[in-house]
Amino acid sequence: MLASVGLYGVLTYLTTQRTGEIGLRMALGAERRQVLRLMLGDGMRPALYGLVLVLGLATSAGAVRLIQSMLYGTRPLDPRIFVTVAATLLAVAGLACLVPAWRASRIDPMQALRTE
């Protein structure tokens, strides 16, 4: 839960910082669909790298070995838990990018450019 909240906060902040860029892109003719795809891709990339690359899964597998004595009612390397956690983090990352990008794509491009 803590990782989900932290991931949501960081990705929301990064996406919100790009409101001016989104306004400029829309002023130059970008469609909302293109802006949303761009923001989702930029936000999901770090989350996917963290989960897919060796660092995320290998580190979590190593950490499970360290806390094995504190686990109750589950096996140490239960694949269902790893898949559930990975899917939850990806869903949170998607929402963390989608919500601010959707808000930013709905604002008037001239208003977004004036704030810069």
Short mmCIF file of C-alpha atoms in Angstrom, two decimals:
data_model
loop_
_atom_site.label_atom_id
_atom_site.label_comp_id
_atom_site.label_asym_id
_atom_site.label_seq_id
_atom_site.Cartn_x
_atom_site.Cartn_y
_atom_site.Cartn_z
CA MET A 1 0.00 0.00 0.00
CA LEU A 2 2.84 2.36 0.87
CA ALA A 3 4.55 1.71 -2.47
CA SER A 4 1.28 2.39 -4.31
CA VAL A 5 0.75 5.72 -2.56
CA GLY A 6 4.35 6.77 -3.18
CA LEU A 7 4.19 5.75 -6.83
CA TYR A 8 0.92 7.62 -7.30
CA GLY A 9 2.35 10.75 -5.69
CA VAL A 10 5.54 10.80 -7.75
CA LEU A 11 3.86 10.09 -11.08
CA THR A 12 1.09 12.60 -10.41
CA TYR A 13 3.68 15.26 -9.62
CA LEU A 14 5.73 14.51 -12.73
CA THR A 15 2.67 14.55 -14.97
CA THR A 16 1.33 17.76 -13.44
CA GLN A 17 4.67 19.49 -14.06
CA ARG A 18 4.17 18.98 -17.79
CA THR A 19 0.89 20.94 -18.04
CA GLY A 20 2.57 23.70 -20.05
CA GLU A 21 4.01 21.18 -22.47
CA ILE A 22 0.61 19.57 -22.88
CA GLY A 23 -0.94 22.97 -23.57
CA LEU A 24 1.72 23.72 -26.18
CA ARG A 25 1.23 20.36 -27.87
CA MET A 26 -2.53 20.90 -27.99
CA ALA A 27 -2.09 24.43 -29.31
CA LEU A 28 0.03 23.00 -32.13
CA GLY A 29 -2.67 20.50 -33.06
CA ALA A 30 -2.16 17.41 -30.94
CA GLU A 31 -5.32 15.51 -30.14
CA ARG A 32 -6.30 14.58 -26.59
CA ARG A 33 -5.88 10.91 -27.42
CA GLN A 34 -2.26 11.51 -28.50
CA VAL A 35 -1.52 13.52 -25.36
CA LEU A 36 -2.95 10.84 -23.10
CA ARG A 37 -0.97 8.12 -24.89
CA LEU A 38 2.24 10.14 -24.52
CA MET A 39 1.71 10.80 -20.83
CA LEU A 40 0.79 7.19 -20.09
CA GLY A 41 3.86 5.96 -21.95
CA ASP A 42 6.17 8.35 -20.12
CA GLY A 43 4.68 7.51 -16.75
CA MET A 44 4.41 3.77 -17.17
CA ARG A 45 7.96 3.34 -18.47
CA PRO A 46 9.67 3.70 -15.05
CA ALA A 47 7.09 1.44 -13.41
CA LEU A 48 7.60 -1.24 -16.05
CA TYR A 49 11.38 -0.97 -15.79
CA GLY A 50 11.19 -1.38 -12.04
CA LEU A 51 8.98 -4.45 -12.25
CA VAL A 52 10.32 -6.21 -15.32
CA LEU A 53 14.03 -5.66 -14.99
CA VAL A 54 16.05 -7.80 -12.67
CA LEU A 55 16.14 -5.12 -9.99
CA GLY A 56 12.46 -5.17 -9.04
CA LEU A 57 11.65 -8.85 -9.01
CA ALA A 58 15.08 -10.08 -7.91
CA THR A 59 15.22 -7.60 -5.05
CA SER A 60 11.75 -8.56 -3.86
CA ALA A 61 12.62 -12.26 -4.07
CA GLY A 62 15.75 -11.59 -2.02
CA ALA A 63 13.79 -9.56 0.52
CA VAL A 64 11.30 -12.41 0.93
CA ARG A 65 14.15 -14.71 1.90
CA LEU A 66 15.15 -12.25 4.62
CA ILE A 67 11.64 -11.94 6.11
CA GLN A 68 10.64 -15.57 5.58
CA SER A 69 10.18 -16.21 9.31
CA MET A 70 7.57 -13.40 9.53
CA LEU A 71 5.34 -14.74 6.73
CA TYR A 72 2.20 -16.52 7.89
CA GLY A 73 -0.25 -18.36 5.66
CA THR A 74 1.78 -18.03 2.47
CA ARG A 75 4.80 -19.59 0.84
CA PRO A 76 7.90 -17.40 0.60
CA LEU A 77 7.98 -17.24 -3.20
CA ASP A 78 4.24 -17.52 -3.96
CA PRO A 79 3.81 -16.52 -7.62
CA ARG A 80 0.22 -15.33 -7.05
CA ILE A 81 1.41 -12.72 -4.58
CA PHE A 82 4.15 -11.48 -6.90
CA VAL A 83 1.69 -11.23 -9.82
CA THR A 84 -0.93 -9.50 -7.67
CA VAL A 85 1.53 -6.93 -6.36
CA ALA A 86 2.95 -6.27 -9.83
CA ALA A 87 -0.54 -5.86 -11.32
CA THR A 88 -1.56 -3.53 -8.49
CA LEU A 89 1.50 -1.35 -8.94
CA LEU A 90 0.96 -1.17 -12.70
CA ALA A 91 -2.70 -0.24 -12.19
CA VAL A 92 -1.75 2.49 -9.71
CA ALA A 93 0.93 3.78 -12.09
CA GLY A 94 -1.63 3.91 -14.90
CA LEU A 95 -4.11 5.84 -12.76
CA ALA A 96 -1.38 8.12 -11.45
CA CYS A 97 -0.57 9.16 -15.02
CA LEU A 98 -4.05 9.04 -16.48
CA VAL A 99 -5.84 11.27 -13.99
CA PRO A 100 -3.56 14.35 -14.24
CA ALA A 101 -3.02 13.86 -17.98
CA TRP A 102 -6.77 13.72 -18.51
CA ARG A 103 -7.21 16.89 -16.45
CA ALA A 104 -4.43 18.66 -18.31
CA SER A 105 -5.79 17.59 -21.70
CA ARG A 106 -9.16 19.13 -20.82
CA ILE A 107 -7.83 22.62 -20.11
CA ASP A 108 -7.74 25.37 -22.66
CA PRO A 109 -4.30 25.45 -24.39
CA MET A 110 -4.10 29.23 -24.06
CA GLN A 111 -4.74 29.01 -20.33
CA ALA A 112 -1.98 26.39 -19.95
CA LEU A 113 0.45 28.57 -21.91
CA ARG A 114 -0.37 31.65 -19.81
CA THR A 115 0.57 29.85 -16.59
CA GLU A 116 4.12 29.39 -17.90
#
